[in-house]
PDB file of C-alpha atoms and ligand atoms in Angstrom:
ATOM      1  CA  UNK A   1       0.000   0.000   0.000  1.00 40.00           C
ATOM      2  CA  UNK A   2       1.383   3.402  -0.953  1.00 42.00           C
ATOM      3  CA  UNK A   3       0.925   5.982   1.804  1.00 47.00           C
ATOM      4  CA  UNK A   4       3.025   9.161   1.611  1.00 49.00           C
ATOM      5  CA  UNK A   5       4.562  10.259  -1.720  1.00 46.00           C
ATOM      6  CA  UNK A   6       5.861   6.912  -2.921  1.00 50.00           C
ATOM      7  CA  UNK A   7       6.230   5.441   0.563  1.00 58.00           C
ATOM      8  CA  UNK A   8       5.473   1.720   0.617  1.00 72.00           C
ATOM      9  CA  UNK A   9       3.802   0.917   3.964  1.00 79.00           C
ATOM     10  CA  UNK A  10       5.076  -2.655   4.275  1.00 90.00           C
ATOM     11  CA  UNK A  11       8.615  -1.578   3.340  1.00 92.00           C
ATOM     12  CA  UNK A  12       8.433   1.290   5.829  1.00 94.00           C
ATOM     13  CA  UNK A  13       7.069  -0.992   8.523  1.00 94.00           C
ATOM     14  CA  UNK A  14       9.951  -3.435   7.963  1.00 95.00           C
ATOM     15  CA  UNK A  15      12.885  -1.006   7.704  1.00 98.00           C
ATOM     16  CA  UNK A  16      11.538   2.299   9.072  1.00 91.00           C
ATOM     17  CA  UNK A  17      10.636   4.609  10.542  1.00 97.00           C
ATOM     18  CA  UNK A  18      14.310   5.624  11.001  1.00 98.00           C
ATOM     19  CA  UNK A  19      17.472   4.583   9.139  1.00 98.00           C
ATOM     20  CA  UNK A  20      21.052   5.317  10.185  1.00 98.00           C
ATOM     21  CA  UNK A  21      23.243   6.030   7.154  1.00 99.00           C
ATOM     22  CA  UNK A  22      26.986   6.367   7.679  1.00 98.00           C
ATOM     23  CA  UNK A  23      29.077   8.049   5.007  1.00 98.00           C
ATOM     24  CA  UNK A  24      26.048  10.232   4.264  1.00 98.00           C
ATOM     25  CA  UNK A  25      27.973  13.442   3.569  1.00 98.00           C
ATOM     26  CA  UNK A  26      28.672  12.389  -0.015  1.00 97.00           C
ATOM     27  CA  UNK A  27      29.008   9.536  -2.490  1.00 98.00           C
ATOM     28  CA  UNK A  28      26.944   6.353  -2.299  1.00 98.00           C
ATOM     29  CA  UNK A  29      25.819   6.961   1.306  1.00 98.00           C
ATOM     30  CA  UNK A  30      24.333  10.341   0.402  1.00 98.00           C
ATOM     31  CA  UNK A  31      22.484   8.821  -2.591  1.00 98.00           C
ATOM     32  CA  UNK A  32      21.133   6.006  -0.405  1.00 98.00           C
ATOM     33  CA  UNK A  33      19.944   8.570   2.158  1.00 98.00           C
ATOM     34  CA  UNK A  34      18.111  10.444  -0.614  1.00 98.00           C
ATOM     35  CA  UNK A  35      16.597   7.202  -1.936  1.00 97.00           C
ATOM     36  CA  UNK A  36      15.415   6.138   1.533  1.00 98.00           C
ATOM     37  CA  UNK A  37      13.913   9.567   2.172  1.00 97.00           C
ATOM     38  CA  UNK A  38      11.904   9.241  -1.047  1.00 96.00           C
ATOM     39  CA  UNK A  39      10.544   5.984   0.422  1.00 95.00           C
ATOM     40  CA  UNK A  40       9.409   7.917   3.507  1.00 96.00           C
ATOM     41  CA  UNK A  41      12.182   6.831   5.892  1.00 97.00           C
ATOM     42  CA  UNK A  42      13.535   9.362   8.417  1.00 98.00           C
ATOM     43  CA  UNK A  43      17.333   9.496   8.305  1.00 98.00           C
ATOM     44  CA  UNK A  44      20.165   9.845  10.804  1.00 98.00           C
ATOM     45  CA  UNK A  45      23.053  11.172   8.718  1.00 98.00           C
ATOM     46  CA  UNK A  46      26.531  10.247   9.993  1.00 99.00           C
ATOM     47  CA  UNK A  47      30.003  11.282   8.774  1.00 98.00           C
ATOM     48  CA  UNK A  48      32.782  13.611   9.949  1.00 98.00           C
ATOM     49  CA  UNK A  49      31.915  16.799   8.047  1.00 98.00           C
ATOM     50  CA  UNK A  50      29.014  18.360   9.954  1.00 98.00           C
ATOM     51  CA  UNK A  51      28.540  21.202   7.488  1.00 98.00           C
ATOM     52  CA  UNK A  52      28.114  18.870   4.525  1.00 98.00           C
ATOM     53  CA  UNK A  53      25.764  16.650   6.532  1.00 98.00           C
ATOM     54  CA  UNK A  54      23.635  19.662   7.473  1.00 98.00           C
ATOM     55  CA  UNK A  55      23.404  20.608   3.806  1.00 98.00           C
ATOM     56  CA  UNK A  56      22.294  17.086   2.843  1.00 98.00           C
ATOM     57  CA  UNK A  57      19.773  17.082   5.724  1.00 98.00           C
ATOM     58  CA  UNK A  58      18.226  20.379   4.584  1.00 98.00           C
ATOM     59  CA  UNK A  59      17.996  19.211   1.001  1.00 98.00           C
ATOM     60  CA  UNK A  60      16.357  15.905   2.040  1.00 98.00           C
ATOM     61  CA  UNK A  61      13.809  17.611   4.300  1.00 98.00           C
ATOM     62  CA  UNK A  62      12.941  20.081   1.541  1.00 97.00           C
ATOM     63  CA  UNK A  63      12.374  17.364  -1.057  1.00 97.00           C
ATOM     64  CA  UNK A  64      10.789  14.571   1.040  1.00 96.00           C
ATOM     65  CA  UNK A  65       8.280  14.554   3.907  1.00 95.00           C
ATOM     66  CA  UNK A  66      10.711  13.061   6.414  1.00 97.00           C
ATOM     67  CA  UNK A  67      12.766  14.113   9.446  1.00 98.00           C
ATOM     68  CA  UNK A  68      16.540  13.997   9.667  1.00 98.00           C
ATOM     69  CA  UNK A  69      19.168  14.092  12.416  1.00 98.00           C
ATOM     70  CA  UNK A  70      22.842  14.856  11.890  1.00 98.00           C
ATOM     71  CA  UNK A  71      25.573  13.209  13.961  1.00 98.00           C
ATOM     72  CA  UNK A  72      29.123  14.292  13.157  1.00 98.00           C
ATOM     73  CA  UNK A  73      31.466  11.457  14.086  1.00 98.00           C
ATOM     74  CA  UNK A  74      34.817  10.003  13.135  1.00 98.00           C
ATOM     75  CA  UNK A  75      34.034   6.303  12.935  1.00 98.00           C
ATOM     76  CA  UNK A  76      37.727   5.520  13.207  1.00 98.00           C
ATOM     77  CA  UNK A  77      37.355   6.386  16.920  1.00 98.00           C
ATOM     78  CA  UNK A  78      35.440   4.007  19.181  1.00 97.00           C
ATOM     79  CA  UNK A  79      34.200   6.854  21.391  1.00 98.00           C
ATOM     80  CA  UNK A  80      32.621   8.468  18.313  1.00 98.00           C
ATOM     81  CA  UNK A  81      30.971   5.166  17.383  1.00 98.00           C
ATOM     82  CA  UNK A  82      29.511   5.026  20.910  1.00 98.00           C
ATOM     83  CA  UNK A  83      28.353   8.644  20.493  1.00 98.00           C
ATOM     84  CA  UNK A  84      26.441   7.672  17.338  1.00 98.00           C
ATOM     85  CA  UNK A  85      24.805   4.673  19.033  1.00 98.00           C
ATOM     86  CA  UNK A  86      23.796   6.815  22.011  1.00 98.00           C
ATOM     87  CA  UNK A  87      22.456   9.512  19.688  1.00 98.00           C
ATOM     88  CA  UNK A  88      20.150   6.942  18.067  1.00 98.00           C
ATOM     89  CA  UNK A  89      18.853   5.451  21.317  1.00 97.00           C
ATOM     90  CA  UNK A  90      15.577   7.400  21.406  1.00 97.00           C
ATOM     91  CA  UNK A  91      14.790   6.749  17.729  1.00 98.00           C
ATOM     92  CA  UNK A  92      12.929   3.708  16.371  1.00 98.00           C
ATOM     93  CA  UNK A  93      15.668   2.644  13.956  1.00 98.00           C
ATOM     94  CA  UNK A  94      14.908  -0.199  11.529  1.00 98.00           C
ATOM     95  CA  UNK A  95      17.808   0.028   9.101  1.00 98.00           C
ATOM     96  CA  UNK A  96      21.575   0.505   9.278  1.00 99.00           C
ATOM     97  CA  UNK A  97      23.404   1.483   6.082  1.00 99.00           C
ATOM     98  CA  UNK A  98      27.141   1.339   6.830  1.00 98.00           C
ATOM     99  CA  UNK A  99      28.525   3.117   3.795  1.00 98.00           C
ATOM    100  CA  UNK A 100      31.365   5.092   5.426  1.00 98.00           C
ATOM    101  CA  UNK A 101      34.698   3.790   4.226  1.00 98.00           C
ATOM    102  CA  UNK A 102      37.882   4.639   2.444  1.00 97.00           C
ATOM    103  CA  UNK A 103      40.719   2.928   0.624  1.00 96.00           C
ATOM    104  CA  UNK A 104      44.471   3.075   0.425  1.00 94.00           C
ATOM    105  CA  UNK A 105      46.247   2.167  -2.783  1.00 93.00           C
ATOM    106  CA  UNK A 106      49.804   1.339  -3.705  1.00 93.00           C
ATOM    107  CA  UNK A 107      52.334  -1.295  -2.813  1.00 94.00           C
ATOM    108  CA  UNK A 108      52.002  -2.378   0.824  1.00 96.00           C
ATOM    109  CA  UNK A 109      55.577  -1.235   1.488  1.00 96.00           C
ATOM    110  CA  UNK A 110      54.685   2.287   0.356  1.00 92.00           C
ATOM    111  CA  UNK A 111      51.498   2.923   2.355  1.00 92.00           C
ATOM    112  CA  UNK A 112      51.421   4.354   5.880  1.00 94.00           C
ATOM    113  CA  UNK A 113      50.646   2.098   8.839  1.00 97.00           C
ATOM    114  CA  UNK A 114      48.371   4.726  10.426  1.00 96.00           C
ATOM    115  CA  UNK A 115      46.266   4.880   7.268  1.00 96.00           C
ATOM    116  CA  UNK A 116      46.083   1.080   7.100  1.00 97.00           C
ATOM    117  CA  UNK A 117      45.011   0.670  10.732  1.00 98.00           C
ATOM    118  CA  UNK A 118      42.647   3.657  10.469  1.00 98.00           C
ATOM    119  CA  UNK A 119      41.056   1.965   7.466  1.00 98.00           C
ATOM    120  CA  UNK A 120      40.577  -1.240   9.438  1.00 98.00           C
ATOM    121  CA  UNK A 121      38.872   0.813  12.172  1.00 98.00           C
ATOM    122  CA  UNK A 122      36.458   2.608   9.810  1.00 98.00           C
ATOM    123  CA  UNK A 123      35.812  -0.151   7.243  1.00 98.00           C
ATOM    124  CA  UNK A 124      35.575  -3.076   9.708  1.00 98.00           C
ATOM    125  CA  UNK A 125      35.658  -2.269  13.418  1.00 98.00           C
ATOM    126  CA  UNK A 126      32.983   0.458  13.328  1.00 98.00           C
ATOM    127  CA  UNK A 127      30.816  -1.658  11.005  1.00 99.00           C
ATOM    128  CA  UNK A 128      31.071  -4.613  13.387  1.00 98.00           C
ATOM    129  CA  UNK A 129      30.240  -2.496  16.463  1.00 98.00           C
ATOM    130  CA  UNK A 130      27.263  -0.849  14.771  1.00 98.00           C
ATOM    131  CA  UNK A 131      25.982  -4.113  13.266  1.00 98.00           C
ATOM    132  CA  UNK A 132      26.161  -5.825  16.670  1.00 98.00           C
ATOM    133  CA  UNK A 133      24.302  -2.987  18.385  1.00 98.00           C
ATOM    134  CA  UNK A 134      21.552  -2.600  15.807  1.00 98.00           C
ATOM    135  CA  UNK A 135      21.110  -6.372  15.262  1.00 98.00           C
ATOM    136  CA  UNK A 136      20.188  -6.692  18.945  1.00 98.00           C
ATOM    137  CA  UNK A 137      17.738  -3.791  18.658  1.00 98.00           C
ATOM    138  CA  UNK A 138      16.223  -5.138  15.427  1.00 98.00           C
ATOM    139  CA  UNK A 139      15.918  -8.663  16.887  1.00 98.00           C
ATOM    140  CA  UNK A 140      13.927  -7.228  19.812  1.00 98.00           C
ATOM    141  CA  UNK A 141      11.445  -5.584  17.389  1.00 96.00           C
ATOM    142  CA  UNK A 142      11.548  -8.688  15.121  1.00 97.00           C
ATOM    143  CA  UNK A 143      12.349  -6.765  11.937  1.00 97.00           C
ATOM    144  CA  UNK A 144      15.005  -4.603  10.375  1.00 98.00           C
ATOM    145  CA  UNK A 145      17.849  -4.520   7.880  1.00 98.00           C
ATOM    146  CA  UNK A 146      21.607  -4.106   7.597  1.00 98.00           C
ATOM    147  CA  UNK A 147      23.290  -2.892   4.413  1.00 99.00           C
ATOM    148  CA  UNK A 148      27.071  -3.328   4.558  1.00 98.00           C
ATOM    149  CA  UNK A 149      29.627  -2.317   1.940  1.00 98.00           C
ATOM    150  CA  UNK A 150      31.912  -4.854   0.333  1.00 98.00           C
ATOM    151  CA  UNK A 151      33.476  -4.357  -3.091  1.00 97.00           C
ATOM    152  CA  UNK A 152      34.432  -6.173  -6.236  1.00 94.00           C
ATOM    153  CA  UNK A 153      37.930  -6.393  -4.710  1.00 96.00           C
ATOM    154  CA  UNK A 154      36.574  -8.293  -1.679  1.00 97.00           C
ATOM    155  CA  UNK A 155      36.285 -11.664  -3.466  1.00 96.00           C
ATOM    156  CA  UNK A 156      40.060 -12.324  -3.685  1.00 96.00           C
ATOM    157  CA  UNK A 157      43.375 -10.827  -2.629  1.00 97.00           C
ATOM    158  CA  UNK A 158      44.412  -7.735  -4.614  1.00 97.00           C
ATOM    159  CA  UNK A 159      47.942  -6.357  -4.808  1.00 97.00           C
ATOM    160  CA  UNK A 160      48.260  -2.566  -4.654  1.00 95.00           C
ATOM    161  CA  UNK A 161      45.159  -2.527  -2.453  1.00 96.00           C
ATOM    162  CA  UNK A 162      45.987  -5.483  -0.199  1.00 98.00           C
ATOM    163  CA  UNK A 163      44.554  -4.163   3.072  1.00 98.00           C
ATOM    164  CA  UNK A 164      41.581  -2.408   1.447  1.00 97.00           C
ATOM    165  CA  UNK A 165      40.615  -5.630  -0.362  1.00 98.00           C
ATOM    166  CA  UNK A 166      41.026  -7.512   2.934  1.00 98.00           C
ATOM    167  CA  UNK A 167      38.672  -5.099   4.733  1.00 98.00           C
ATOM    168  CA  UNK A 168      36.092  -5.684   2.015  1.00 98.00           C
ATOM    169  CA  UNK A 169      36.567  -9.481   2.150  1.00 98.00           C
ATOM    170  CA  UNK A 170      35.867  -9.213   5.880  1.00 98.00           C
ATOM    171  CA  UNK A 171      32.632  -7.310   5.220  1.00 98.00           C
ATOM    172  CA  UNK A 172      31.512  -9.721   2.488  1.00 98.00           C
ATOM    173  CA  UNK A 173      32.108 -12.714   4.763  1.00 98.00           C
ATOM    174  CA  UNK A 174      30.512 -10.969   7.740  1.00 98.00           C
ATOM    175  CA  UNK A 175      27.384 -10.086   5.752  1.00 98.00           C
ATOM    176  CA  UNK A 176      26.969 -13.629   4.379  1.00 98.00           C
ATOM    177  CA  UNK A 177      27.207 -15.106   7.888  1.00 98.00           C
ATOM    178  CA  UNK A 178      24.984 -12.484   9.490  1.00 98.00           C
ATOM    179  CA  UNK A 179      22.333 -13.078   6.822  1.00 98.00           C
ATOM    180  CA  UNK A 180      22.038 -16.654   8.110  1.00 98.00           C
ATOM    181  CA  UNK A 181      22.202 -15.801  11.832  1.00 98.00           C
ATOM    182  CA  UNK A 182      19.738 -12.917  11.686  1.00 98.00           C
ATOM    183  CA  UNK A 183      17.133 -14.228   9.219  1.00 98.00           C
ATOM    184  CA  UNK A 184      15.173 -16.115  11.936  1.00 98.00           C
ATOM    185  CA  UNK A 185      14.880 -12.791  13.793  1.00 98.00           C
ATOM    186  CA  UNK A 186      13.299 -10.999  10.834  1.00 98.00           C
ATOM    187  CA  UNK A 187      16.485  -9.097   9.946  1.00 98.00           C
ATOM    188  CA  UNK A 188      17.599  -8.855   6.313  1.00 98.00           C
ATOM    189  CA  UNK A 189      21.317  -8.444   5.622  1.00 98.00           C
ATOM    190  CA  UNK A 190      22.735  -7.231   2.326  1.00 98.00           C
ATOM    191  CA  UNK A 191      26.303  -6.817   1.143  1.00 98.00           C
ATOM    192  CA  UNK A 192      26.658  -4.207  -1.575  1.00 98.00           C
ATOM    193  CA  UNK A 193      29.678  -5.101  -3.730  1.00 97.00           C
ATOM    194  CA  UNK A 194      30.191  -2.333  -6.281  1.00 96.00           C
ATOM    195  CA  UNK A 195      32.807  -2.035  -8.990  1.00 94.00           C
ATOM    196  CA  UNK A 196      34.147   1.484  -9.562  1.00 93.00           C
ATOM    197  CA  UNK A 197      31.522   4.142  -8.763  1.00 95.00           C
ATOM    198  CA  UNK A 198      31.706   7.800  -9.769  1.00 92.00           C
ATOM    199  CA  UNK A 199      32.263   9.413  -6.358  1.00 95.00           C
ATOM    200  CA  UNK A 200      35.194  11.116  -4.672  1.00 92.00           C
ATOM    201  CA  UNK A 201      36.341   7.713  -3.421  1.00 92.00           C
ATOM    202  CA  UNK A 202      38.931   7.021  -6.157  1.00 89.00           C
ATOM    203  CA  UNK A 203      40.622  10.406  -5.810  1.00 88.00           C
ATOM    204  CA  UNK A 204      40.706  10.080  -2.015  1.00 89.00           C
ATOM    205  CA  UNK A 205      42.187   6.586  -2.391  1.00 87.00           C
ATOM    206  CA  UNK A 206      44.883   7.961  -4.680  1.00 84.00           C
ATOM    207  CA  UNK A 207      43.520   6.107  -7.695  1.00 88.00           C
ATOM    208  CA  UNK A 208      43.291   7.518 -11.207  1.00 87.00           C
ATOM    209  CA  UNK A 209      39.749   7.772 -12.653  1.00 83.00           C
ATOM    210  CA  UNK A 210      38.268   4.897 -14.621  1.00 87.00           C
ATOM    211  CA  UNK A 211      34.925   3.997 -16.177  1.00 87.00           C
ATOM    212  CA  UNK A 212      32.524   4.129 -13.251  1.00 90.00           C
ATOM    213  CA  UNK A 213      28.898   3.531 -12.295  1.00 93.00           C
ATOM    214  CA  UNK A 214      26.439   6.310 -11.438  1.00 96.00           C
ATOM    215  CA  UNK A 215      26.087   6.462  -7.624  1.00 97.00           C
ATOM    216  CA  UNK A 216      22.348   7.148  -7.927  1.00 97.00           C
ATOM    217  CA  UNK A 217      21.867   3.887  -9.799  1.00 96.00           C
ATOM    218  CA  UNK A 218      24.079   2.080  -7.277  1.00 97.00           C
ATOM    219  CA  UNK A 219      21.926   3.446  -4.454  1.00 98.00           C
ATOM    220  CA  UNK A 220      18.650   2.585  -6.177  1.00 97.00           C
ATOM    221  CA  UNK A 221      19.668  -1.001  -6.972  1.00 97.00           C
ATOM    222  CA  UNK A 222      21.100  -1.518  -3.511  1.00 98.00           C
ATOM    223  CA  UNK A 223      18.022  -0.347  -1.620  1.00 98.00           C
ATOM    224  CA  UNK A 224      15.765  -2.351  -3.966  1.00 97.00           C
ATOM    225  CA  UNK A 225      17.806  -5.526  -3.337  1.00 98.00           C
ATOM    226  CA  UNK A 226      17.370  -5.452   0.445  1.00 98.00           C
ATOM    227  CA  UNK A 227      15.289  -8.432   1.563  1.00 97.00           C
ATOM    228  CA  UNK A 228      15.634 -10.172  -1.810  1.00 97.00           C
ATOM    229  CA  UNK A 229      19.242 -11.408  -1.762  1.00 97.00           C
ATOM    230  CA  UNK A 230      22.438 -11.363   0.316  1.00 98.00           C
ATOM    231  CA  UNK A 231      24.793  -9.699  -2.168  1.00 97.00           C
ATOM    232  CA  UNK A 232      24.055  -7.039  -4.744  1.00 97.00           C
ATOM    233  CA  UNK A 233      26.521  -6.101  -7.504  1.00 95.00           C
ATOM    234  CA  UNK A 234      25.029  -2.763  -8.456  1.00 94.00           C
ATOM    235  CA  UNK A 235      25.396  -1.449 -12.003  1.00 87.00           C
ATOM    236  CA  UNK A 236      26.278  -3.186 -15.243  1.00 87.00           C
ATOM    237  CA  UNK A 237      30.017  -2.757 -14.705  1.00 85.00           C
ATOM    238  CA  UNK A 238      30.082  -4.597 -11.355  1.00 85.00           C
ATOM    239  CA  UNK A 239      27.930  -7.405 -12.739  1.00 86.00           C
ATOM    240  CA  UNK A 240      30.119  -7.875 -15.831  1.00 87.00           C
ATOM    241  CA  UNK A 241      33.370  -7.649 -13.859  1.00 85.00           C
ATOM    242  CA  UNK A 242      32.372  -9.894 -10.948  1.00 83.00           C
ATOM    243  CA  UNK A 243      30.545 -12.450 -13.081  1.00 86.00           C
ATOM    244  CA  UNK A 244      33.295 -12.728 -15.708  1.00 89.00           C
ATOM    245  CA  UNK A 245      36.082 -12.789 -13.111  1.00 90.00           C
ATOM    246  CA  UNK A 246      34.037 -15.280 -11.068  1.00 87.00           C
ATOM    247  CA  UNK A 247      34.605 -17.988 -13.681  1.00 91.00           C
ATOM    248  CA  UNK A 248      38.398 -17.731 -13.224  1.00 94.00           C
ATOM    249  CA  UNK A 249      40.572 -19.418 -10.575  1.00 96.00           C
ATOM    250  CA  UNK A 250      41.215 -17.200  -7.548  1.00 95.00           C
ATOM    251  CA  UNK A 251      44.936 -16.687  -8.287  1.00 96.00           C
ATOM    252  CA  UNK A 252      44.105 -15.417 -11.788  1.00 95.00           C
ATOM    253  CA  UNK A 253      41.545 -12.977 -10.387  1.00 95.00           C
ATOM    254  CA  UNK A 254      44.214 -11.732  -7.997  1.00 96.00           C
ATOM    255  CA  UNK A 255      46.677 -11.225 -10.860  1.00 95.00           C
ATOM    256  CA  UNK A 256      44.182  -9.389 -13.074  1.00 94.00           C
ATOM    257  CA  UNK A 257      42.826  -7.071 -10.369  1.00 94.00           C
ATOM    258  CA  UNK A 258      46.323  -6.391  -8.997  1.00 95.00           C
ATOM    259  CA  UNK A 259      47.372  -5.303 -12.495  1.00 93.00           C
ATOM    260  CA  UNK A 260      44.360  -3.010 -12.791  1.00 92.00           C
ATOM    261  CA  UNK A 261      45.061  -1.477  -9.381  1.00 92.00           C
ATOM    262  CA  UNK A 262      48.736  -0.979 -10.274  1.00 92.00           C
ATOM    263  CA  UNK A 263      47.761   0.885 -13.427  1.00 91.00           C
ATOM    264  CA  UNK A 264      45.372   3.094 -11.418  1.00 89.00           C
ATOM    265  CA  UNK A 265      47.837   3.864  -8.628  1.00 87.00           C
ATOM    266  CA  UNK A 266      49.286   7.274  -9.233  1.00 61.00           C
ATOM    267  CA  UNK A 267      52.096   7.283  -6.666  1.00 55.00           C
ATOM    268  CA  UNK A 268      53.625   3.908  -5.948  1.00 50.00           C
ATOM    269  CA  UNK A 269      56.256   5.263  -3.623  1.00 47.00           C
ATOM    270  CA  UNK A 270      54.386   6.649  -0.668  1.00 46.00           C
ATOM    271  CA  UNK A 271      50.709   7.564  -1.027  1.00 43.00           C
ATOM    272  CA  UNK A 272      49.454   9.893   1.662  1.00 45.00           C
ATOM    273  CA  UNK A 273      46.196  10.859  -0.038  1.00 42.00           C
ATOM    274  CA  UNK A 274      43.931   9.623   2.741  1.00 44.00           C
ATOM    275  CA  UNK A 275      46.115  11.216   5.412  1.00 41.00           C
ATOM    276  CA  UNK A 276      45.625  14.516   3.674  1.00 38.00           C
ATOM    277  CA  UNK A 277      41.867  14.016   3.339  1.00 41.00           C
ATOM    278  CA  UNK A 278      41.662  12.957   7.007  1.00 40.00           C
ATOM    279  CA  UNK A 279      43.513  16.076   8.078  1.00 34.00           C
ATOM    280  CA  UNK A 280      41.358  18.355   5.984  1.00 33.00           C
ATOM    281  CA  UNK A 281      38.108  16.757   7.205  1.00 31.00           C
TER     282      UNK A 281
HETATM  283  N1  LIG B   1      33.322   4.449  -5.065  1.00 67.88           N
HETATM  284  C1  LIG B   1      33.784   3.252  -5.404  1.00 67.88           C
HETATM  285  O1  LIG B   1      34.398   3.080  -6.477  1.00 67.88           O
HETATM  286  C2  LIG B   1      33.557   2.071  -4.492  1.00 67.88           C
HETATM  287  C3  LIG B   1      33.751   0.777  -5.018  1.00 67.88           C
HETATM  288  C4  LIG B   1      33.550  -0.304  -4.179  1.00 67.88           C
HETATM  289  C5  LIG B   1      33.171  -0.133  -2.861  1.00 67.88           C
HETATM  290  N2  LIG B   1      33.011   1.131  -2.383  1.00 67.88           N
HETATM  291  C6  LIG B   1      32.633   1.270  -0.970  1.00 67.88           C
HETATM  292  O2  LIG B   1      31.416   1.978  -0.891  1.00 67.88           O
HETATM  293  C7  LIG B   1      31.368   2.757   0.303  1.00 67.88           C
HETATM  294  C8  LIG B   1      31.031   4.195  -0.048  1.00 67.88           C
HETATM  295  O3  LIG B   1      32.021   4.697  -0.922  1.00 67.88           O
HETATM  296  P1  LIG B   1      31.838   6.078  -1.690  1.00 67.88           P
HETATM  297  O4  LIG B   1      32.203   5.857  -3.086  1.00 67.88           O
HETATM  298  O5  LIG B   1      30.538   6.671  -1.368  1.00 67.88           O
HETATM  299  O6  LIG B   1      33.010   6.926  -1.010  1.00 67.88           O
HETATM  300  P2  LIG B   1      33.141   8.522  -0.813  1.00 67.88           P
HETATM  301  O7  LIG B   1      32.415   9.246  -1.876  1.00 67.88           O
HETATM  302  O8  LIG B   1      34.590   8.747  -0.595  1.00 67.88           O
HETATM  303  O9  LIG B   1      32.357   8.769   0.561  1.00 67.88           O
HETATM  304  C9  LIG B   1      32.826   8.190   1.731  1.00 67.88           C
HETATM  305  C10 LIG B   1      31.933   8.596   2.863  1.00 67.88           C
HETATM  306  O10 LIG B   1      32.455   8.007   4.068  1.00 67.88           O
HETATM  307  C11 LIG B   1      32.645   9.013   5.042  1.00 67.88           C
HETATM  308  N3  LIG B   1      33.798   8.696   5.878  1.00 67.88           N
HETATM  309  C12 LIG B   1      35.066   8.422   5.487  1.00 67.88           C
HETATM  310  N4  LIG B   1      35.861   8.247   6.572  1.00 67.88           N
HETATM  311  C13 LIG B   1      35.057   8.398   7.655  1.00 67.88           C
HETATM  312  C14 LIG B   1      35.304   8.373   9.056  1.00 67.88           C
HETATM  313  N5  LIG B   1      36.524   8.161   9.563  1.00 67.88           N
HETATM  314  N6  LIG B   1      34.255   8.563   9.899  1.00 67.88           N
HETATM  315  C15 LIG B   1      33.021   8.825   9.406  1.00 67.88           C
HETATM  316  N7  LIG B   1      32.740   8.871   8.097  1.00 67.88           N
HETATM  317  C16 LIG B   1      33.752   8.674   7.234  1.00 67.88           C
HETATM  318  C17 LIG B   1      32.859  10.304   4.230  1.00 67.88           C
HETATM  319  O11 LIG B   1      32.438  11.433   4.966  1.00 67.88           O
HETATM  320  P3  LIG B   1      33.390  12.456   5.758  1.00 67.88           P
HETATM  321  O12 LIG B   1      34.613  12.644   4.937  1.00 67.88           O
HETATM  322  O13 LIG B   1      32.531  13.673   5.900  1.00 67.88           O
HETATM  323  O14 LIG B   1      33.650  11.796   7.074  1.00 67.88           O
HETATM  324  C18 LIG B   1      31.903  10.095   3.064  1.00 67.88           C
HETATM  325  O15 LIG B   1      30.603  10.483   3.441  1.00 67.88           O
HETATM  326  C19 LIG B   1      32.740   2.609   0.958  1.00 67.88           C
HETATM  327  O16 LIG B   1      32.639   1.660   1.996  1.00 67.88           O
HETATM  328  C20 LIG B   1      33.630   2.090  -0.158  1.00 67.88           C
HETATM  329  O17 LIG B   1      34.677   1.294   0.333  1.00 67.88           O
HETATM  330  C21 LIG B   1      33.184   2.239  -3.158  1.00 67.88           C
END
């Protein structure tokens, strides 16, 4: 039944009335927040840059009949993760979209250890903490959803992005297992595994641009897939890449993707792109 401007009542009842979207200041997270708002879901927008979040919140409230909250947090810090969870305590949250993440690129010997550990904290540790917290809340209300972010690089090891690919393999494996554990409690779990998407991600990861999917399409396909499958490969590019690579032995996939990453890595001898973006955030 359609209630408010395109809002599907059964969908809203399952995953609403509130969703927490991390990485909502830009990129895929922002597009998912917009998509959810069009479905009538109220949104808690989380990322570090409060000003950008406030702008997204205003735009969402002006274009959809929903409420928003903004929580500025660095998900690389456990106290900030706790702050987000506390900030959501009074809200009836039915969906977590854990889109915040970043990548490092380049030979493992050339990347900085702080960036690598920081990436583990944001891409994995925060996602685990938030998934654990919201799973318990969703189980108590017997419905809800988790959307976690893997990647095409998460299905095998990838040189020149070794730790990033490992963080995404962790998420892919986590999501597949959680989908089994949480299904009896009415909770749907989805791993979104995109190929390259046209956001600021590549530049921040120190990667040269390549043919990329539209983030609005990625968001649309991802939200639509929730409750229907465990992994979505949004966009034609991800489907073609993952499905064609999927027929090859794992070591060959590693060789091919490592070669692609090498060709996209601008500075092989000491990338500090994410450090710079962290400092400027
Ligand atoms: N774009 C791609 O090609 C691609 C491909 C495969 C998978 N993915 C995955 O998809 C997800 C979204 O990527 P995207 O393309 O949307 O990236 P993006 O455009 O770079 O956006 C990343 C978002 O994460 C937030 N973020 C980064 N570090 C954070 C931190 N420490 N604490 C809180 N928020 C943080 C950023 O906000 P602030 O800077 O304001 O904190 C921003 O909102 C990521 O998990 C990424 O790994 C992306």
